[in-house]
């Protein structure tokens, strides 16, 4: 299953991302371009979708073809 995780680099998001990958799923992680915490989820079965929550085109692109979404991101300013 392909799962979109917004906030995948965050406190809860990175744990969900790791759990999904461990369960055999592929994660598409929405994260800001060059996010400093991207390394904690990088690896096989994790693909990055660069973008921000307020960018509707990035959200649409990230959500294309996914089977499920975990929305954990927050707009902080």
mmCIF file of N, CA, C and O in Angstrom:
data_model
loop_
_atom_site.group_PDB
_atom_site.id
_atom_site.type_symbol
_atom_site.label_atom_id
_atom_site.label_comp_id
_atom_site.label_asym_id
_atom_site.label_seq_id
_atom_site.Cartn_x
_atom_site.Cartn_y
_atom_site.Cartn_z
ATOM 1 N N UNK A 1 0.843 -1.168 0.000
ATOM 2 C CA UNK A 1 0.000 0.000 0.000
ATOM 3 C C UNK A 1 0.894 1.240 0.000
ATOM 4 O O UNK A 1 1.914 1.272 0.676
ATOM 5 N N UNK A 2 0.508 2.249 -0.762
ATOM 6 C CA UNK A 2 1.207 3.529 -0.795
ATOM 7 C C UNK A 2 0.489 4.494 0.141
ATOM 8 O O UNK A 2 -0.703 4.741 -0.018
ATOM 9 N N UNK A 3 1.207 5.007 1.128
ATOM 10 C CA UNK A 3 0.624 5.862 2.155
ATOM 11 C C UNK A 3 1.318 7.212 2.150
ATOM 12 O O UNK A 3 2.545 7.289 2.240
ATOM 13 N N UNK A 4 0.537 8.281 2.064
ATOM 14 C CA UNK A 4 1.066 9.634 2.192
ATOM 15 C C UNK A 4 1.078 10.000 3.664
ATOM 16 O O UNK A 4 0.072 9.844 4.363
ATOM 17 N N UNK A 5 2.231 10.480 4.134
ATOM 18 C CA UNK A 5 2.341 10.962 5.507
ATOM 19 C C UNK A 5 2.779 12.414 5.452
ATOM 20 O O UNK A 5 3.883 12.716 4.999
ATOM 21 N N UNK A 6 1.886 13.309 5.878
ATOM 22 C CA UNK A 6 2.287 14.702 6.028
ATOM 23 C C UNK A 6 2.882 14.824 7.428
ATOM 24 O O UNK A 6 2.458 14.144 8.354
ATOM 25 N N UNK A 7 3.892 15.646 7.566
ATOM 26 C CA UNK A 7 4.560 15.739 8.856
ATOM 27 C C UNK A 7 5.406 14.522 9.158
ATOM 28 O O UNK A 7 5.656 14.190 10.314
ATOM 29 N N UNK A 8 5.880 13.853 8.125
ATOM 30 C CA UNK A 8 6.619 12.594 8.282
ATOM 31 C C UNK A 8 7.942 12.756 9.016
ATOM 32 O O UNK A 8 8.455 11.795 9.571
ATOM 33 N N UNK A 9 8.486 13.956 9.049
ATOM 34 C CA UNK A 9 9.758 14.170 9.741
ATOM 35 C C UNK A 9 9.562 14.610 11.183
ATOM 36 O O UNK A 9 10.529 14.759 11.923
ATOM 37 N N UNK A 10 8.324 14.783 11.605
ATOM 38 C CA UNK A 10 8.041 15.263 12.954
ATOM 39 C C UNK A 10 8.108 14.183 14.018
ATOM 40 O O UNK A 10 8.415 13.018 13.755
ATOM 41 N N UNK A 11 7.788 14.588 15.237
ATOM 42 C CA UNK A 11 7.892 13.708 16.406
ATOM 43 C C UNK A 11 7.051 12.439 16.259
ATOM 44 O O UNK A 11 7.536 11.337 16.514
ATOM 45 N N UNK A 12 5.819 12.568 15.859
ATOM 46 C CA UNK A 12 4.948 11.401 15.675
ATOM 47 C C UNK A 12 5.094 10.847 14.257
ATOM 48 O O UNK A 12 5.119 9.634 14.051
ATOM 49 N N UNK A 13 5.218 11.732 13.283
ATOM 50 C CA UNK A 13 5.280 11.332 11.886
ATOM 51 C C UNK A 13 6.417 10.380 11.569
ATOM 52 O O UNK A 13 6.235 9.424 10.809
ATOM 53 N N UNK A 14 7.590 10.613 12.138
ATOM 54 C CA UNK A 14 8.704 9.716 11.810
ATOM 55 C C UNK A 14 8.492 8.334 12.405
ATOM 56 O O UNK A 14 8.891 7.330 11.822
ATOM 57 N N UNK A 15 7.808 8.255 13.535
ATOM 58 C CA UNK A 15 7.522 6.939 14.121
ATOM 59 C C UNK A 15 6.480 6.185 13.294
ATOM 60 O O UNK A 15 6.614 4.976 13.075
ATOM 61 N N UNK A 16 5.462 6.890 12.827
ATOM 62 C CA UNK A 16 4.454 6.259 11.969
ATOM 63 C C UNK A 16 5.084 5.830 10.652
ATOM 64 O O UNK A 16 4.806 4.740 10.149
ATOM 65 N N UNK A 17 5.942 6.684 10.092
ATOM 66 C CA UNK A 17 6.624 6.338 8.845
ATOM 67 C C UNK A 17 7.424 5.060 9.008
ATOM 68 O O UNK A 17 7.324 4.138 8.191
ATOM 69 N N UNK A 18 8.208 4.971 10.070
ATOM 70 C CA UNK A 18 9.009 3.759 10.315
ATOM 71 C C UNK A 18 8.118 2.531 10.501
ATOM 72 O O UNK A 18 8.423 1.453 10.003
ATOM 73 N N UNK A 19 7.013 2.690 11.222
ATOM 74 C CA UNK A 19 6.103 1.557 11.458
ATOM 75 C C UNK A 19 5.451 1.098 10.159
ATOM 76 O O UNK A 19 5.320 -0.115 9.926
ATOM 77 N N UNK A 20 5.060 2.030 9.319
ATOM 78 C CA UNK A 20 4.448 1.668 8.039
ATOM 79 C C UNK A 20 5.439 0.917 7.154
ATOM 80 O O UNK A 20 5.091 -0.100 6.545
ATOM 81 N N UNK A 21 6.667 1.403 7.091
ATOM 82 C CA UNK A 21 7.694 0.730 6.281
ATOM 83 C C UNK A 21 7.971 -0.660 6.844
ATOM 84 O O UNK A 21 8.077 -1.638 6.099
ATOM 85 N N UNK A 22 8.062 -0.773 8.163
ATOM 86 C CA UNK A 22 8.308 -2.078 8.796
ATOM 87 C C UNK A 22 7.180 -3.061 8.505
ATOM 88 O O UNK A 22 7.412 -4.272 8.431
ATOM 89 N N UNK A 23 5.974 -2.538 8.303
ATOM 90 C CA UNK A 23 4.820 -3.387 7.998
ATOM 91 C C UNK A 23 4.713 -3.711 6.510
ATOM 92 O O UNK A 23 3.774 -4.379 6.085
ATOM 93 N N UNK A 24 5.675 -3.227 5.712
ATOM 94 C CA UNK A 24 5.712 -3.572 4.298
ATOM 95 C C UNK A 24 5.095 -2.550 3.362
ATOM 96 O O UNK A 24 4.947 -2.830 2.175
ATOM 97 N N UNK A 25 4.736 -1.391 3.861
ATOM 98 C CA UNK A 25 4.124 -0.355 3.033
ATOM 99 C C UNK A 25 5.186 0.586 2.468
ATOM 100 O O UNK A 25 6.305 0.646 2.969
ATOM 101 N N UNK A 26 4.802 1.318 1.446
ATOM 102 C CA UNK A 26 5.639 2.383 0.902
ATOM 103 C C UNK A 26 5.062 3.704 1.384
ATOM 104 O O UNK A 26 3.850 3.902 1.353
ATOM 105 N N UNK A 27 5.935 4.587 1.850
ATOM 106 C CA UNK A 27 5.509 5.880 2.372
ATOM 107 C C UNK A 27 5.959 6.980 1.428
ATOM 108 O O UNK A 27 7.115 7.010 0.998
ATOM 109 N N UNK A 28 5.028 7.867 1.103
ATOM 110 C CA UNK A 28 5.356 9.109 0.408
ATOM 111 C C UNK A 28 5.306 10.192 1.479
ATOM 112 O O UNK A 28 4.256 10.450 2.063
ATOM 113 N N UNK A 29 6.448 10.798 1.750
ATOM 114 C CA UNK A 29 6.571 11.759 2.835
ATOM 115 C C UNK A 29 6.538 13.175 2.293
ATOM 116 O O UNK A 29 7.413 13.572 1.526
ATOM 117 N N UNK A 30 5.525 13.938 2.690
ATOM 118 C CA UNK A 30 5.461 15.347 2.323
ATOM 119 C C UNK A 30 6.307 16.115 3.317
ATOM 120 O O UNK A 30 6.079 16.053 4.523
ATOM 121 N N UNK A 31 7.302 16.807 2.805
ATOM 122 C CA UNK A 31 8.198 17.577 3.671
ATOM 123 C C UNK A 31 8.695 18.784 2.904
ATOM 124 O O UNK A 31 8.764 18.764 1.673
ATOM 125 N N UNK A 32 9.038 19.813 3.649
ATOM 126 C CA UNK A 32 9.615 20.990 3.016
ATOM 127 C C UNK A 32 10.907 20.627 2.302
ATOM 128 O O UNK A 32 11.622 19.711 2.726
ATOM 129 N N UNK A 33 11.196 21.304 1.208
ATOM 130 C CA UNK A 33 12.431 21.020 0.472
ATOM 131 C C UNK A 33 13.649 21.120 1.389
ATOM 132 O O UNK A 33 13.764 22.044 2.179
ATOM 133 N N UNK A 34 14.512 20.142 1.312
ATOM 134 C CA UNK A 34 15.751 20.099 2.111
ATOM 135 C C UNK A 34 15.480 20.169 3.613
ATOM 136 O O UNK A 34 16.203 20.822 4.362
ATOM 137 N N UNK A 35 14.443 19.491 4.059
ATOM 138 C CA UNK A 35 14.115 19.497 5.487
ATOM 139 C C UNK A 35 15.282 18.914 6.283
ATOM 140 O O UNK A 35 15.793 17.845 5.954
ATOM 141 N N UNK A 36 15.713 19.579 7.353
ATOM 142 C CA UNK A 36 16.888 19.113 8.097
ATOM 143 C C UNK A 36 16.715 17.767 8.800
ATOM 144 O O UNK A 36 17.705 17.125 9.137
ATOM 145 N N UNK A 37 15.483 17.317 9.013
ATOM 146 C CA UNK A 37 15.254 16.039 9.688
ATOM 147 C C UNK A 37 14.885 14.912 8.736
ATOM 148 O O UNK A 37 14.504 13.824 9.168
ATOM 149 N N UNK A 38 15.006 15.141 7.443
ATOM 150 C CA UNK A 38 14.637 14.122 6.457
ATOM 151 C C UNK A 38 15.462 12.847 6.609
ATOM 152 O O UNK A 38 14.975 11.757 6.324
ATOM 153 N N UNK A 39 16.667 12.966 7.091
ATOM 154 C CA UNK A 39 17.533 11.800 7.250
ATOM 155 C C UNK A 39 16.994 10.757 8.207
ATOM 156 O O UNK A 39 17.312 9.579 8.078
ATOM 157 N N UNK A 40 16.148 11.152 9.138
ATOM 158 C CA UNK A 40 15.649 10.175 10.103
ATOM 159 C C UNK A 40 14.581 9.245 9.529
ATOM 160 O O UNK A 40 14.227 8.258 10.164
ATOM 161 N N UNK A 41 14.086 9.555 8.335
ATOM 162 C CA UNK A 41 13.127 8.636 7.705
ATOM 163 C C UNK A 41 13.598 8.146 6.339
ATOM 164 O O UNK A 41 12.938 7.324 5.727
ATOM 165 N N UNK A 42 14.719 8.654 5.875
ATOM 166 C CA UNK A 42 15.222 8.254 4.554
ATOM 167 C C UNK A 42 15.549 6.766 4.548
ATOM 168 O O UNK A 42 15.999 6.212 5.539
ATOM 169 N N UNK A 43 15.264 6.124 3.424
ATOM 170 C CA UNK A 43 15.592 4.719 3.295
ATOM 171 C C UNK A 43 14.703 4.053 2.275
ATOM 172 O O UNK A 43 13.894 4.709 1.612
ATOM 173 N N UNK A 44 14.855 2.744 2.161
ATOM 174 C CA UNK A 44 14.020 2.001 1.215
ATOM 175 C C UNK A 44 12.544 2.171 1.549
ATOM 176 O O UNK A 44 12.165 2.248 2.724
ATOM 177 N N UNK A 45 11.733 2.230 0.543
ATOM 178 C CA UNK A 45 10.278 2.342 0.658
ATOM 179 C C UNK A 45 9.797 3.675 1.219
ATOM 180 O O UNK A 45 8.660 3.777 1.672
ATOM 181 N N UNK A 46 10.670 4.693 1.197
ATOM 182 C CA UNK A 46 10.262 6.045 1.561
ATOM 183 C C UNK A 46 10.615 6.944 0.393
ATOM 184 O O UNK A 46 11.769 7.015 -0.015
ATOM 185 N N UNK A 47 9.597 7.588 -0.167
ATOM 186 C CA UNK A 47 9.839 8.555 -1.236
ATOM 187 C C UNK A 47 9.423 9.925 -0.733
ATOM 188 O O UNK A 47 8.445 10.059 0.001
ATOM 189 N N UNK A 48 10.200 10.932 -1.082
ATOM 190 C CA UNK A 48 9.924 12.279 -0.620
ATOM 191 C C UNK A 48 9.136 13.056 -1.669
ATOM 192 O O UNK A 48 9.447 13.002 -2.853
ATOM 193 N N UNK A 49 8.126 13.760 -1.189
ATOM 194 C CA UNK A 49 7.343 14.662 -2.028
ATOM 195 C C UNK A 49 7.578 16.059 -1.465
ATOM 196 O O UNK A 49 7.038 16.403 -0.412
ATOM 197 N N UNK A 50 8.429 16.831 -2.114
ATOM 198 C CA UNK A 50 8.722 18.156 -1.565
ATOM 199 C C UNK A 50 7.505 19.067 -1.662
ATOM 200 O O UNK A 50 6.799 19.063 -2.664
ATOM 201 N N UNK A 51 7.258 19.793 -0.596
ATOM 202 C CA UNK A 51 6.142 20.725 -0.625
ATOM 203 C C UNK A 51 5.766 21.211 0.753
ATOM 204 O O UNK A 51 6.271 20.731 1.761
ATOM 205 N N UNK A 52 4.871 22.158 0.755
ATOM 206 C CA UNK A 52 4.379 22.743 1.997
ATOM 207 C C UNK A 52 2.855 22.639 2.032
ATOM 208 O O UNK A 52 2.203 22.528 1.002
ATOM 209 N N UNK A 53 2.295 22.698 3.218
ATOM 210 C CA UNK A 53 0.851 22.530 3.385
ATOM 211 C C UNK A 53 0.018 23.550 2.623
ATOM 212 O O UNK A 53 -1.083 23.245 2.200
ATOM 213 N N UNK A 54 0.514 24.742 2.452
ATOM 214 C CA UNK A 54 -0.259 25.782 1.782
ATOM 215 C C UNK A 54 -0.095 25.773 0.269
ATOM 216 O O UNK A 54 -0.673 26.614 -0.415
ATOM 217 N N UNK A 55 0.667 24.828 -0.255
ATOM 218 C CA UNK A 55 0.891 24.719 -1.701
ATOM 219 C C UNK A 55 -0.029 23.623 -2.248
ATOM 220 O O UNK A 55 0.293 22.442 -2.201
ATOM 221 N N UNK A 56 -1.186 24.021 -2.758
ATOM 222 C CA UNK A 56 -2.196 23.047 -3.196
ATOM 223 C C UNK A 56 -1.680 22.154 -4.321
ATOM 224 O O UNK A 56 -2.020 20.971 -4.381
ATOM 225 N N UNK A 57 -0.843 22.671 -5.183
ATOM 226 C CA UNK A 57 -0.286 21.848 -6.261
ATOM 227 C C UNK A 57 0.618 20.755 -5.696
ATOM 228 O O UNK A 57 0.585 19.617 -6.159
ATOM 229 N N UNK A 58 1.416 21.108 -4.701
ATOM 230 C CA UNK A 58 2.289 20.108 -4.068
ATOM 231 C C UNK A 58 1.461 19.045 -3.343
ATOM 232 O O UNK A 58 1.778 17.860 -3.407
ATOM 233 N N UNK A 59 0.395 19.475 -2.686
ATOM 234 C CA UNK A 59 -0.482 18.527 -1.986
ATOM 235 C C UNK A 59 -1.141 17.580 -2.982
ATOM 236 O O UNK A 59 -1.175 16.360 -2.780
ATOM 237 N N UNK A 60 -1.664 18.126 -4.063
ATOM 238 C CA UNK A 60 -2.303 17.282 -5.085
ATOM 239 C C UNK A 60 -1.320 16.290 -5.680
ATOM 240 O O UNK A 60 -1.646 15.118 -5.892
ATOM 241 N N UNK A 61 -0.104 16.741 -5.966
ATOM 242 C CA UNK A 61 0.915 15.851 -6.528
ATOM 243 C C UNK A 61 1.288 14.755 -5.532
ATOM 244 O O UNK A 61 1.426 13.587 -5.895
ATOM 245 N N UNK A 62 1.435 15.127 -4.273
ATOM 246 C CA UNK A 62 1.812 14.153 -3.243
ATOM 247 C C UNK A 62 0.707 13.111 -3.034
ATOM 248 O O UNK A 62 0.987 11.942 -2.778
ATOM 249 N N UNK A 63 -0.544 13.528 -3.150
ATOM 250 C CA UNK A 63 -1.668 12.627 -2.889
ATOM 251 C C UNK A 63 -2.034 11.746 -4.078
ATOM 252 O O UNK A 63 -2.774 10.776 -3.918
ATOM 253 N N UNK A 64 -1.499 12.039 -5.239
ATOM 254 C CA UNK A 64 -1.865 11.288 -6.437
ATOM 255 C C UNK A 64 -1.462 9.817 -6.308
ATOM 256 O O UNK A 64 -0.307 9.479 -6.087
ATOM 257 N N UNK A 65 -2.458 8.956 -6.420
ATOM 258 C CA UNK A 65 -2.210 7.520 -6.434
ATOM 259 C C UNK A 65 -2.038 6.867 -5.080
ATOM 260 O O UNK A 65 -1.766 5.670 -5.010
ATOM 261 N N UNK A 66 -2.196 7.604 -3.988
ATOM 262 C CA UNK A 66 -2.012 6.985 -2.674
ATOM 263 C C UNK A 66 -3.268 6.242 -2.251
ATOM 264 O O UNK A 66 -4.380 6.529 -2.693
ATOM 265 N N UNK A 67 -3.065 5.273 -1.379
ATOM 266 C CA UNK A 67 -4.164 4.467 -0.869
ATOM 267 C C UNK A 67 -4.697 4.983 0.467
ATOM 268 O O UNK A 67 -5.834 4.692 0.837
ATOM 269 N N UNK A 68 -3.861 5.703 1.200
ATOM 270 C CA UNK A 68 -4.250 6.210 2.516
ATOM 271 C C UNK A 68 -3.398 7.426 2.846
ATOM 272 O O UNK A 68 -2.328 7.622 2.271
ATOM 273 N N UNK A 69 -3.900 8.234 3.801
ATOM 274 C CA UNK A 69 -3.185 9.444 4.217
ATOM 275 C C UNK A 69 -3.175 9.506 5.741
ATOM 276 O O UNK A 69 -4.199 9.311 6.399
ATOM 277 N N UNK A 70 -1.996 9.780 6.285
ATOM 278 C CA UNK A 70 -1.857 10.160 7.693
ATOM 279 C C UNK A 70 -1.485 11.629 7.681
ATOM 280 O O UNK A 70 -0.398 11.999 7.238
ATOM 281 N N UNK A 71 -2.395 12.490 8.139
ATOM 282 C CA UNK A 71 -2.134 13.937 8.126
ATOM 283 C C UNK A 71 -1.688 14.343 9.522
ATOM 284 O O UNK A 71 -2.488 14.427 10.454
ATOM 285 N N UNK A 72 -0.381 14.583 9.661
ATOM 286 C CA UNK A 72 0.200 14.909 10.952
ATOM 287 C C UNK A 72 0.920 16.253 10.944
ATOM 288 O O UNK A 72 1.473 16.652 11.953
ATOM 289 N N UNK A 73 0.907 16.931 9.819
ATOM 290 C CA UNK A 73 1.628 18.195 9.699
ATOM 291 C C UNK A 73 0.829 19.325 10.316
ATOM 292 O O UNK A 73 -0.389 19.272 10.425
ATOM 293 N N UNK A 74 1.557 20.354 10.692
ATOM 294 C CA UNK A 74 0.933 21.564 11.224
ATOM 295 C C UNK A 74 1.526 22.763 10.515
ATOM 296 O O UNK A 74 2.718 22.783 10.211
ATOM 297 N N UNK A 75 0.696 23.738 10.249
ATOM 298 C CA UNK A 75 1.173 24.988 9.670
ATOM 299 C C UNK A 75 1.584 25.910 10.788
ATOM 300 O O UNK A 75 0.748 26.377 11.551
ATOM 301 N N UNK A 76 2.870 26.139 10.923
ATOM 302 C CA UNK A 76 3.394 26.902 12.058
ATOM 303 C C UNK A 76 3.871 28.292 11.656
ATOM 304 O O UNK A 76 4.895 28.752 12.095
ATOM 305 N N UNK A 77 3.131 28.935 10.850
ATOM 306 C CA UNK A 77 3.529 30.312 10.574
ATOM 307 C C UNK A 77 3.608 30.641 9.206
ATOM 308 O O UNK A 77 3.566 30.821 8.229
#
